[in-house]
One Martini backbone bead per residue (centre of mass of N, CA, C, O) as a GRO file, in nm:
protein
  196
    1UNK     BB    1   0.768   1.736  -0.490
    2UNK     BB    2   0.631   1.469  -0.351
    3UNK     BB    3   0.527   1.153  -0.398
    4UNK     BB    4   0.221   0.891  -0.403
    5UNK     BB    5   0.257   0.571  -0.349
    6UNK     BB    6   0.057   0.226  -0.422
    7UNK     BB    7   0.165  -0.065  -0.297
    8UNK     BB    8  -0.037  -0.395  -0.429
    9UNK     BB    9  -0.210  -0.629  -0.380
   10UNK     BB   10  -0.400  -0.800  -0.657
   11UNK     BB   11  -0.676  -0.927  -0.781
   12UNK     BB   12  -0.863  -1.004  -1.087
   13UNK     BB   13  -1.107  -0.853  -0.862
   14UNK     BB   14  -0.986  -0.618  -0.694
   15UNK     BB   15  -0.860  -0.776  -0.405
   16UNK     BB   16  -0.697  -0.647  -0.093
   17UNK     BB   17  -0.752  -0.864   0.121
   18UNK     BB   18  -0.565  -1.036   0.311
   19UNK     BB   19  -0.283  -1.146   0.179
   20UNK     BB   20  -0.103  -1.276   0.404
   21UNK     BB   21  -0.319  -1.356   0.625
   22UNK     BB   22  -0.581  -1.491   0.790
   23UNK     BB   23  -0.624  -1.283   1.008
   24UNK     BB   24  -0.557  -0.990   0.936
   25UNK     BB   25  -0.890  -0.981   0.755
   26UNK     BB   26  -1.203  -1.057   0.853
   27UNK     BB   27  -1.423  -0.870   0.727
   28UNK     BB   28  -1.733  -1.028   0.634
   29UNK     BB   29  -1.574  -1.308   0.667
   30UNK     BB   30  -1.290  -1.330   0.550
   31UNK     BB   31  -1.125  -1.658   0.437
   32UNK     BB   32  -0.906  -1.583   0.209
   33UNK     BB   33  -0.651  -1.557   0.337
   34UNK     BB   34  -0.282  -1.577   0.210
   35UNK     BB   35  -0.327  -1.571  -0.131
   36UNK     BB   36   0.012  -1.471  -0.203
   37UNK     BB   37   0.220  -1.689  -0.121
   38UNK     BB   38   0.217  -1.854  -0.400
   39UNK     BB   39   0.292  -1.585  -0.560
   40UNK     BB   40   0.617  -1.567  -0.438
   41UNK     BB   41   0.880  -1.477  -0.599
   42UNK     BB   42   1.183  -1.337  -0.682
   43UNK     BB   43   1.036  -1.087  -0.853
   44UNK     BB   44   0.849  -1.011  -0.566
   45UNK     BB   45   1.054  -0.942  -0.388
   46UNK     BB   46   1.266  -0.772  -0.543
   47UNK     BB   47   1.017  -0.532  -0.575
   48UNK     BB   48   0.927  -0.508  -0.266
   49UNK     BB   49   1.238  -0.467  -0.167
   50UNK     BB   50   1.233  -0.180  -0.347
   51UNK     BB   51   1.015  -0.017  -0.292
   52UNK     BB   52   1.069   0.003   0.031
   53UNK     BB   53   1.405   0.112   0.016
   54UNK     BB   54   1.296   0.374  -0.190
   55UNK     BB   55   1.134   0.503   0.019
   56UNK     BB   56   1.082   0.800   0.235
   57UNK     BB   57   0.832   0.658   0.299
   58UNK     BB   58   0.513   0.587   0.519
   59UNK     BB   59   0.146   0.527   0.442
   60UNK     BB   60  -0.044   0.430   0.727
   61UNK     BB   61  -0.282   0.265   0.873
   62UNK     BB   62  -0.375   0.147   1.125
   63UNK     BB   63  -0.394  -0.163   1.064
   64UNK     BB   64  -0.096  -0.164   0.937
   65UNK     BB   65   0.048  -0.051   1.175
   66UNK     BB   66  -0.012  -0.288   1.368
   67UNK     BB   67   0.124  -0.526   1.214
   68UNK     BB   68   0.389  -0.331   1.139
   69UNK     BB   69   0.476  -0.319   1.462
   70UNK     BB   70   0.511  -0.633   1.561
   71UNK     BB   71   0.728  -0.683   1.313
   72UNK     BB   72   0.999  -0.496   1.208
   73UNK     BB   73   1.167  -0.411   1.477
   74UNK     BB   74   1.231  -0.730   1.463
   75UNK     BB   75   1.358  -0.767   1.221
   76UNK     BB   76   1.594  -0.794   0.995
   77UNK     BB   77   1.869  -0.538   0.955
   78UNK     BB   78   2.060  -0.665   0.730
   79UNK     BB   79   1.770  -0.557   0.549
   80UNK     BB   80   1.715  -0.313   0.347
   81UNK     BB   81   1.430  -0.301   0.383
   82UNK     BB   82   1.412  -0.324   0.733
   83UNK     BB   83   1.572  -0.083   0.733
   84UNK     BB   84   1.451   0.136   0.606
   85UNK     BB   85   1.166   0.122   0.745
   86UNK     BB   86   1.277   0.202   1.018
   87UNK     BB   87   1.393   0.486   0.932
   88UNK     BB   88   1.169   0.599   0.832
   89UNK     BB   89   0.888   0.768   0.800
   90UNK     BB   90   0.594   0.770   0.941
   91UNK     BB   91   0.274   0.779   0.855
   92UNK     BB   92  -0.054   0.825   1.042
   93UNK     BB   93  -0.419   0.688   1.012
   94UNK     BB   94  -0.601   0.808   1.276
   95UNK     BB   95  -0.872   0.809   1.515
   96UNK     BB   96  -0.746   0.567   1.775
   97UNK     BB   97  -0.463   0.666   1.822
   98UNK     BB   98  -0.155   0.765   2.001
   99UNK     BB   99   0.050   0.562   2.076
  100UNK     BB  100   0.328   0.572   1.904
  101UNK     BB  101   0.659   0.326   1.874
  102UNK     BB  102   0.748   0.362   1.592
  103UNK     BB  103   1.002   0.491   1.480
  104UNK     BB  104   0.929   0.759   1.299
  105UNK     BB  105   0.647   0.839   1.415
  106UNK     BB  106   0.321   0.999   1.262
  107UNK     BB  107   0.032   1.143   1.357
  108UNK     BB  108  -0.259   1.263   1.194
  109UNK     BB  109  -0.456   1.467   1.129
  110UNK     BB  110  -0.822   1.569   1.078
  111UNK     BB  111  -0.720   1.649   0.756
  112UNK     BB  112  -0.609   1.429   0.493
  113UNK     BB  113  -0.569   1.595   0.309
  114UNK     BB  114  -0.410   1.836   0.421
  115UNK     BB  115  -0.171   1.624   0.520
  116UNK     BB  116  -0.081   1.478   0.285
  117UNK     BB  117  -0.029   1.792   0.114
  118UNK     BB  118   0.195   1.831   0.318
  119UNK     BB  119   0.415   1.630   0.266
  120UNK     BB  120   0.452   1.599  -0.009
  121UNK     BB  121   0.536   1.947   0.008
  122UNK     BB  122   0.784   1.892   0.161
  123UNK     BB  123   0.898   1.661  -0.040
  124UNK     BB  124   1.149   1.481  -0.262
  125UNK     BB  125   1.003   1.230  -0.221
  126UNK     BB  126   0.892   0.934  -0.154
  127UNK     BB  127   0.540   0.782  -0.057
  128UNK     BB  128   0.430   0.489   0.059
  129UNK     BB  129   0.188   0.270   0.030
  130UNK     BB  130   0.037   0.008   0.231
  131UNK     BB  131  -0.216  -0.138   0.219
  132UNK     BB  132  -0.449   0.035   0.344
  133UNK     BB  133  -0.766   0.064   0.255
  134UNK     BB  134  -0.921   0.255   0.409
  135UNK     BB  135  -0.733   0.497   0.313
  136UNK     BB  136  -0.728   0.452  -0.013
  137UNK     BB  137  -1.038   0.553  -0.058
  138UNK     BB  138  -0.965   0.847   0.030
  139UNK     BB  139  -0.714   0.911  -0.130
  140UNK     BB  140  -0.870   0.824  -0.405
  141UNK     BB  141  -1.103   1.047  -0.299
  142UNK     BB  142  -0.839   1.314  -0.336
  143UNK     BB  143  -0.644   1.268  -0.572
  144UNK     BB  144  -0.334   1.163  -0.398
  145UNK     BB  145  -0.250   0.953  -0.632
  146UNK     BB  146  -0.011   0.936  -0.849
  147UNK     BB  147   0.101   0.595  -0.795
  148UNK     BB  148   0.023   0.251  -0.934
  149UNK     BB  149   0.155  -0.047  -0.778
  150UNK     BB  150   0.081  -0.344  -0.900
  151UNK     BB  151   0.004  -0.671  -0.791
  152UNK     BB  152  -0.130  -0.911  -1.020
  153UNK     BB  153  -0.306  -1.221  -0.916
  154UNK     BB  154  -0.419  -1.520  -1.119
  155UNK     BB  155  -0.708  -1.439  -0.932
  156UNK     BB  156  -1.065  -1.509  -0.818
  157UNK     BB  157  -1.232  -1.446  -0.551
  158UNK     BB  158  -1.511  -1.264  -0.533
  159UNK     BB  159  -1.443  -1.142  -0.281
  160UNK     BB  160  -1.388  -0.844  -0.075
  161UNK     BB  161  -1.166  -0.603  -0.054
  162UNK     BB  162  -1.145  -0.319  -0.277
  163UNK     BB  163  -0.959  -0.082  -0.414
  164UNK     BB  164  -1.206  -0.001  -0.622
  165UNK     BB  165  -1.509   0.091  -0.563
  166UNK     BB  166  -1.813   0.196  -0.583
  167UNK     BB  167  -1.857   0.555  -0.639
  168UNK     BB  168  -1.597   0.641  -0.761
  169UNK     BB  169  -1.443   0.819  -0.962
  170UNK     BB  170  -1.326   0.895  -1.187
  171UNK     BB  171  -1.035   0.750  -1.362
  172UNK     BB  172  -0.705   0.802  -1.523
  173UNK     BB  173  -0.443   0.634  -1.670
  174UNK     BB  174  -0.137   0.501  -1.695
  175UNK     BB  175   0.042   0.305  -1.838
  176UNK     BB  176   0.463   0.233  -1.794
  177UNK     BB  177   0.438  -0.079  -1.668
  178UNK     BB  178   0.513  -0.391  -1.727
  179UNK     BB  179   0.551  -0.745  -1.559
  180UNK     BB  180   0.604  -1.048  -1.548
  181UNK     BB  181   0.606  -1.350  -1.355
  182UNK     BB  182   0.664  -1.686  -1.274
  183UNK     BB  183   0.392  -1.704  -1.162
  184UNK     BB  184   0.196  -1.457  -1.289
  185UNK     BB  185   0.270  -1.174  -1.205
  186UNK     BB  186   0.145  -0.831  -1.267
  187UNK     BB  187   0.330  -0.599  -1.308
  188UNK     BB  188   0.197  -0.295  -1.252
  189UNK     BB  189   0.189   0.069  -1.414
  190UNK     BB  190   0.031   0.374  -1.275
  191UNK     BB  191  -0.044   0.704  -1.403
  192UNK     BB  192  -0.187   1.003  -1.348
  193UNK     BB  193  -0.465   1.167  -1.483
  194UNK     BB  194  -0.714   1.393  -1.634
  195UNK     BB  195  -0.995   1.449  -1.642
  196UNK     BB  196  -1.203   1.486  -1.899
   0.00000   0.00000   0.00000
């Protein structure tokens, strides 16, 4: 059975709103877009270009599907990272898209939790999730993220979209890995515990 990892980068308290572009996602008024890009060194690079091109699917939502298909069919083919993206299954929440155009992409149907495990169930591989703020609250108040590789960094937004809302299910997680990189961001991974 394949696993289903949530690589995102979050502020040091919990925001993982519009990471990359100031215009990405302005919901709330959210004006803090962009946040990421100073603290992106060389091994936040090579992690995030690892993480992309190890997995063997992406689940994502509406709007992360639409930034990223903007923009992945046409960048450079020759890095492993977005050959890799480009070519494998991609998996897509929504409940307004009808019409996929990037390869190798499939609209998920209307009950979350069983298209989710089944997709699992059918897969080897790892399964990816990038950005995808809505999908991964549903994603996670039905217990179906395995491990969150998390880029916690070094700041403190005070507002925005936050991976883990008040209201959530309690979760147990095990640290499993950190790793600090030379801006200041820590890598960290969380595997799934049981609830006790």
């Amino acid at each position: 059975m394949g696993q289903l990892a949530v690589v995102n980068f979050v502020s040091l308290d919990g925001v993982m709103q519009s990471v990359l572009s100031a215009d990405e996602d302005r919901d709330g008024g959210f004006d803090r877009g962009g946040w990421v890009l100073p603290y992106v060194d060389e091994v936040v690079e090579r992690f995030m270009s690892e993480a992309t091109a190890g997995a063997g699917a992406l689940l994502l939502g509406r709007r992360t599907y639409e930034i990223f298909v903007a923009t992945w069919p046409y960048a450079d083919m020759n890095d492993p990272a977005v050959a890799a993206m480009n070519a494998m299954p991609k998996y897509v929440a929504s409940h307004t898209l009808r019409d996929l155009t990037w390869a190798n992409s499939t609209l998920l149907g209307a009950d979350l939790a069983e298209e989710v495990s089944r997709v699992k169930a059918a897969s080897e591989t790892e399964t990816v999730v990038l950005g995808s703020g809505g999908l991964l609250g549903s994603l996670i108040e039905y217990d179906l993220v395995d491990e969150y590789r998390l880029l916690v960094l070094p700041l403190v937004l005070g507002s925005g979209k936050r991976l883990f809302t008040d209201g959530r299910s309690p979760r147990r997680l095990t640290l499993t890995t950190t790793r600090p990189t030379p801006s200041g961001v820590l890598i960290n991974t969380y595997r799934r515990r049981a609830i006790a």
